[in-house]
PDB file of C-alpha atoms in Angstrom:
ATOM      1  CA  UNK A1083      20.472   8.235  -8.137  1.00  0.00           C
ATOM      2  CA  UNK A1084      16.576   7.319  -8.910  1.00  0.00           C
ATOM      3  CA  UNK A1085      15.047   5.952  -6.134  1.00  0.00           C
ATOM      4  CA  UNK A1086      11.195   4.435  -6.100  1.00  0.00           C
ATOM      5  CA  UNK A1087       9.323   4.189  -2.893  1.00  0.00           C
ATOM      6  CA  UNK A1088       5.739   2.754  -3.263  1.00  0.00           C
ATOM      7  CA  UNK A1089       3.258   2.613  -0.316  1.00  0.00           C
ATOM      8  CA  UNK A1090      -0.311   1.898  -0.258  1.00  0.00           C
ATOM      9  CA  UNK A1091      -1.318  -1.664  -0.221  1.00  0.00           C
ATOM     10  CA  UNK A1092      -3.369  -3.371   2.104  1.00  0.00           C
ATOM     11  CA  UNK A1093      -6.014  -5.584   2.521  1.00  0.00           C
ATOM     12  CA  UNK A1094      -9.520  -4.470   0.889  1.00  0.00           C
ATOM     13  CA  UNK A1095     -12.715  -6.420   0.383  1.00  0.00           C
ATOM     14  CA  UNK A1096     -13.942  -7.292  -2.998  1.00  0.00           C
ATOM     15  CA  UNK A1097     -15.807  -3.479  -4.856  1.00  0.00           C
ATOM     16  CA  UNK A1098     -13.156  -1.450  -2.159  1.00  0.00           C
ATOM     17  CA  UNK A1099     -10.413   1.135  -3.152  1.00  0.00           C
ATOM     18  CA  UNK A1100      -7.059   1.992  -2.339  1.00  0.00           C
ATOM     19  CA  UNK A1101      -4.456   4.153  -3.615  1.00  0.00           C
ATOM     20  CA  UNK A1102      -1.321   3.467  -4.031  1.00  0.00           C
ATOM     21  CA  UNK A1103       1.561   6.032  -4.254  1.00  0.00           C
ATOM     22  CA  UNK A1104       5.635   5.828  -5.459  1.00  0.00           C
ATOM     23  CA  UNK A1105       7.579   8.577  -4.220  1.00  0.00           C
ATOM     24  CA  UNK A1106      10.261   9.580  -6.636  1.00  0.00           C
ATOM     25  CA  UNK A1107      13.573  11.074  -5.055  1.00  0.00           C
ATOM     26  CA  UNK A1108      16.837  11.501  -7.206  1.00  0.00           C
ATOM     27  CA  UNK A1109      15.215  13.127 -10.099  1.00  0.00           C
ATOM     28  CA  UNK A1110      11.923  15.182 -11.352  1.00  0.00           C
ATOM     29  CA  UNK A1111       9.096  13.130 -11.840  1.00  0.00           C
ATOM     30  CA  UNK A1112       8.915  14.630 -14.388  1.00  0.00           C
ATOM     31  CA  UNK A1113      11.584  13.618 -16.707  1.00  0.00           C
ATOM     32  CA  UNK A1114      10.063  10.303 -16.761  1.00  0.00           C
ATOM     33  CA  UNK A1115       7.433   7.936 -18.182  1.00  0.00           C
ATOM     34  CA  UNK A1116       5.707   6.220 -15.238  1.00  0.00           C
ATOM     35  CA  UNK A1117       3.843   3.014 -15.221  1.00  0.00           C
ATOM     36  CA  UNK A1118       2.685   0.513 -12.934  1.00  0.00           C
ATOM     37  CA  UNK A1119       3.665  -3.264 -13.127  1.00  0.00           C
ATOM     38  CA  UNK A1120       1.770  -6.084 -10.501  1.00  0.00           C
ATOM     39  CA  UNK A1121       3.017  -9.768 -10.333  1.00  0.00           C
ATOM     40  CA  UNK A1122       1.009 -12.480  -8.210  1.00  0.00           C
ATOM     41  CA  UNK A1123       1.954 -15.646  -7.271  1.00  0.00           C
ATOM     42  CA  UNK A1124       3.104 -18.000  -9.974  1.00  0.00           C
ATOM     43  CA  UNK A1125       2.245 -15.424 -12.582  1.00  0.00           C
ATOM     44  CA  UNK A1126       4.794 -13.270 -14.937  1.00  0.00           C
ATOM     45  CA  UNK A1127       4.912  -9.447 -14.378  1.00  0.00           C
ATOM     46  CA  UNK A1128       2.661  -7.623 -15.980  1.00  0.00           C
ATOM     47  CA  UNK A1129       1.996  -4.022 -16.978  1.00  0.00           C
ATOM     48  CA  UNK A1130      -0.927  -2.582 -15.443  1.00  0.00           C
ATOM     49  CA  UNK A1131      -0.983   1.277 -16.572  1.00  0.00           C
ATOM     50  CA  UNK A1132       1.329   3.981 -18.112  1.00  0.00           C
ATOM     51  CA  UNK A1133       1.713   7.705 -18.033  1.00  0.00           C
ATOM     52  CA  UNK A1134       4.100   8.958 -20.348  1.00  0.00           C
ATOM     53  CA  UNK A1135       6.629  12.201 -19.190  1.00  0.00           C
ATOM     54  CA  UNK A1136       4.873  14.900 -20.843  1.00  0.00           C
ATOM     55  CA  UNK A1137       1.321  13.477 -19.133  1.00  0.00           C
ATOM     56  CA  UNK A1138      -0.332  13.454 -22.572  1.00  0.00           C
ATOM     57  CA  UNK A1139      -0.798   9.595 -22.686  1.00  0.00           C
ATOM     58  CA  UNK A1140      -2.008   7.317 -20.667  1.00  0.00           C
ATOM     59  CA  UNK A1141      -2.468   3.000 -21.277  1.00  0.00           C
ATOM     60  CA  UNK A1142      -4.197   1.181 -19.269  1.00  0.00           C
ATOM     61  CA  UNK A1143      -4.699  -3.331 -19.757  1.00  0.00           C
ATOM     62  CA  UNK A1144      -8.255  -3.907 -20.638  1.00  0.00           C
ATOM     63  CA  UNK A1145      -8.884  -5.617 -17.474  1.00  0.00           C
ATOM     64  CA  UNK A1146      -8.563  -2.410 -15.261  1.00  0.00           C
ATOM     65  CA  UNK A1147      -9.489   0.424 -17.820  1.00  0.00           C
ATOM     66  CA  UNK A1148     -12.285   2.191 -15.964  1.00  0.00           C
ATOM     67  CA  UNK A1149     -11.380   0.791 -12.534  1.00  0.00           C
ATOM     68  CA  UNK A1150      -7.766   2.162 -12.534  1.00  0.00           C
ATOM     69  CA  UNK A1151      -6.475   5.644 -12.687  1.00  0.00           C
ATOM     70  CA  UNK A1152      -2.664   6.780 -12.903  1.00  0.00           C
ATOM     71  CA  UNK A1153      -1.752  10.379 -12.077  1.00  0.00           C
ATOM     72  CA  UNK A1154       1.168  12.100 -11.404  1.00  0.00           C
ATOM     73  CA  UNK A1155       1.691  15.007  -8.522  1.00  0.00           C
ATOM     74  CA  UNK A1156       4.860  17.000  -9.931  1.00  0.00           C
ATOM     75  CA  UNK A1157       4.992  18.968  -6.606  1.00  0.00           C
ATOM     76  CA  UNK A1158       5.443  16.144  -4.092  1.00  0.00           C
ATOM     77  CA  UNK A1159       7.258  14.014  -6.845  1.00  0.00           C
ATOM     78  CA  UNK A1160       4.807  10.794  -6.636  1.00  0.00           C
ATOM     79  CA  UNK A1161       3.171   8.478  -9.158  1.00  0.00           C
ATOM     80  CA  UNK A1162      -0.452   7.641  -7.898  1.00  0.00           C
ATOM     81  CA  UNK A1163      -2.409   5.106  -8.676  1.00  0.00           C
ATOM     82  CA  UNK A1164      -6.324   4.978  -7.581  1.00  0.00           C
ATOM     83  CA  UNK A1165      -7.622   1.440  -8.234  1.00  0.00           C
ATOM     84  CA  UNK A1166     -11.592   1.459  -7.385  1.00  0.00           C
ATOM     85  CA  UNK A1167     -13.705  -1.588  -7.626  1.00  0.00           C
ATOM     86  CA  UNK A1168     -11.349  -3.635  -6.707  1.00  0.00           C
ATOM     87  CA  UNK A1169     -11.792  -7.848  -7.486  1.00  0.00           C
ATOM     88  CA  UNK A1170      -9.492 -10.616  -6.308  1.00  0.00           C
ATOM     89  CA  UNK A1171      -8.089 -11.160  -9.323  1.00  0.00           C
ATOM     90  CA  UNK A1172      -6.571  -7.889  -8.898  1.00  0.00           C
ATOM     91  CA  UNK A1173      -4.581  -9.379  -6.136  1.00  0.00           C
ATOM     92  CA  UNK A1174      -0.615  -9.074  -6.640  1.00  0.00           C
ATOM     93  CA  UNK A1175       2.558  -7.351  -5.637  1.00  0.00           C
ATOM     94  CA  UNK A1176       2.070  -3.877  -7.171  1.00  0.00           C
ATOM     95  CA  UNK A1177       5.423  -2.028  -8.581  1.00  0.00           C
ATOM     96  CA  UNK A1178       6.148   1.043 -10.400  1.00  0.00           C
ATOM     97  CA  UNK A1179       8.367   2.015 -12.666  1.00  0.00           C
ATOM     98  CA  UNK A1180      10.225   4.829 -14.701  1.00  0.00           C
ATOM     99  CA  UNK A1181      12.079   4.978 -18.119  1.00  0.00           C
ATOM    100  CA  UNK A1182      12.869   7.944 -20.014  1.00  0.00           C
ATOM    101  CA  UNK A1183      11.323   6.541 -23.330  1.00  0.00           C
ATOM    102  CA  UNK A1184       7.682   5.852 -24.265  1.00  0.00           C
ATOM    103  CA  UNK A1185       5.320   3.686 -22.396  1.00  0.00           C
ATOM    104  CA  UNK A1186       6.045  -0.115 -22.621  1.00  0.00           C
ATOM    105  CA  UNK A1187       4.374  -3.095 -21.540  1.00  0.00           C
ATOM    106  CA  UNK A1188       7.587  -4.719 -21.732  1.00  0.00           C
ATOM    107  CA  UNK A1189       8.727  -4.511 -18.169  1.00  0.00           C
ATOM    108  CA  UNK A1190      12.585  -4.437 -19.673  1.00  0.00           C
ATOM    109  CA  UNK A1191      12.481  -1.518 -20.946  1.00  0.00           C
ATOM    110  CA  UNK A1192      12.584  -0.166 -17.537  1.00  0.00           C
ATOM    111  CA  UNK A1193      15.181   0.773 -15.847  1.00  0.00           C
ATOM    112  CA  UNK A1194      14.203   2.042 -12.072  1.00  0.00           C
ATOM    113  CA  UNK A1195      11.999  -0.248 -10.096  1.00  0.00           C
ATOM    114  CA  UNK A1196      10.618   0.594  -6.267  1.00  0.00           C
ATOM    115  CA  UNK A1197      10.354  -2.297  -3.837  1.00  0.00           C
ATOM    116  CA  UNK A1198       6.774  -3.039  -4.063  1.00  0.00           C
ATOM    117  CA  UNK A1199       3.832  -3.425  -2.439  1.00  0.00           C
ATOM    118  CA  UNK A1200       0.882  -5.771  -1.746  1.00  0.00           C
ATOM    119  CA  UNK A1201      -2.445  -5.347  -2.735  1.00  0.00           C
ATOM    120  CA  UNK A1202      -4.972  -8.530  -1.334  1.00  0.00           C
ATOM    121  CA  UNK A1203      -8.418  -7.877  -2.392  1.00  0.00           C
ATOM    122  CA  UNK A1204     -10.745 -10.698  -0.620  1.00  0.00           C
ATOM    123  CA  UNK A1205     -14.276 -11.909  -2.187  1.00  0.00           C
TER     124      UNK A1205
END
């Protein structure tokens, strides 16, 4: 069985960074196309960044290309994502993902989800 774990989130001000990791257990990492998904309040789910299984491709929403970076450590089994200058608009519930396909924006074509975790990025 896959199981997602994510930790990370906090509280930052406005221009911080955090990291935020999702521990993989079940399965290698590596079998899988990662992404990251955030939802805040009264908003839809929506896809923030994608690494596919073979690490080759990355995709990133305009808003956070440049800001954002998604990396996978195959030895300790975690998804990382490092989200530098961070602005309130970036604050959500932060999720990842896995699917053994491509990467998708669609959050459906997903089948293992972790818990969650906040991110709250103040002005």
């Amino acid at each position: 069985q896959v199981l997602l774990v994510e930790s990370g989130g906090g509280l930052v001000q406005a221009g911080g960074s955090l990291r935020l990791s999702c521990a993989l257990t079940g399965r290698a990492i590596t079998r899988y196309t990662m992404a990251w998904f955030r939802q805040a309040p009264e908003k839809e789910r929506e896809f923030v960044a994608g690494l596919h299984w073979s690490r080759a491709t990355t995709h990133y929403i305009d808003s956070v290309k440049g800001r954002f970076t998604i990396s996978r450590d195959n030895a300790k089994n975690t998804l990382y994502l490092q989200m530098n200058s961070l602005k309130p608009e970036d604050t959500a519930f932060y999720y990842c993902a896995a699917t053994d396909d491509y990467i998708s924006v669609n959050d459906r074509d997903y089948g293992y989800w972790g818990q969650g975790t906040q991110v709250t990025v103040s002005s």
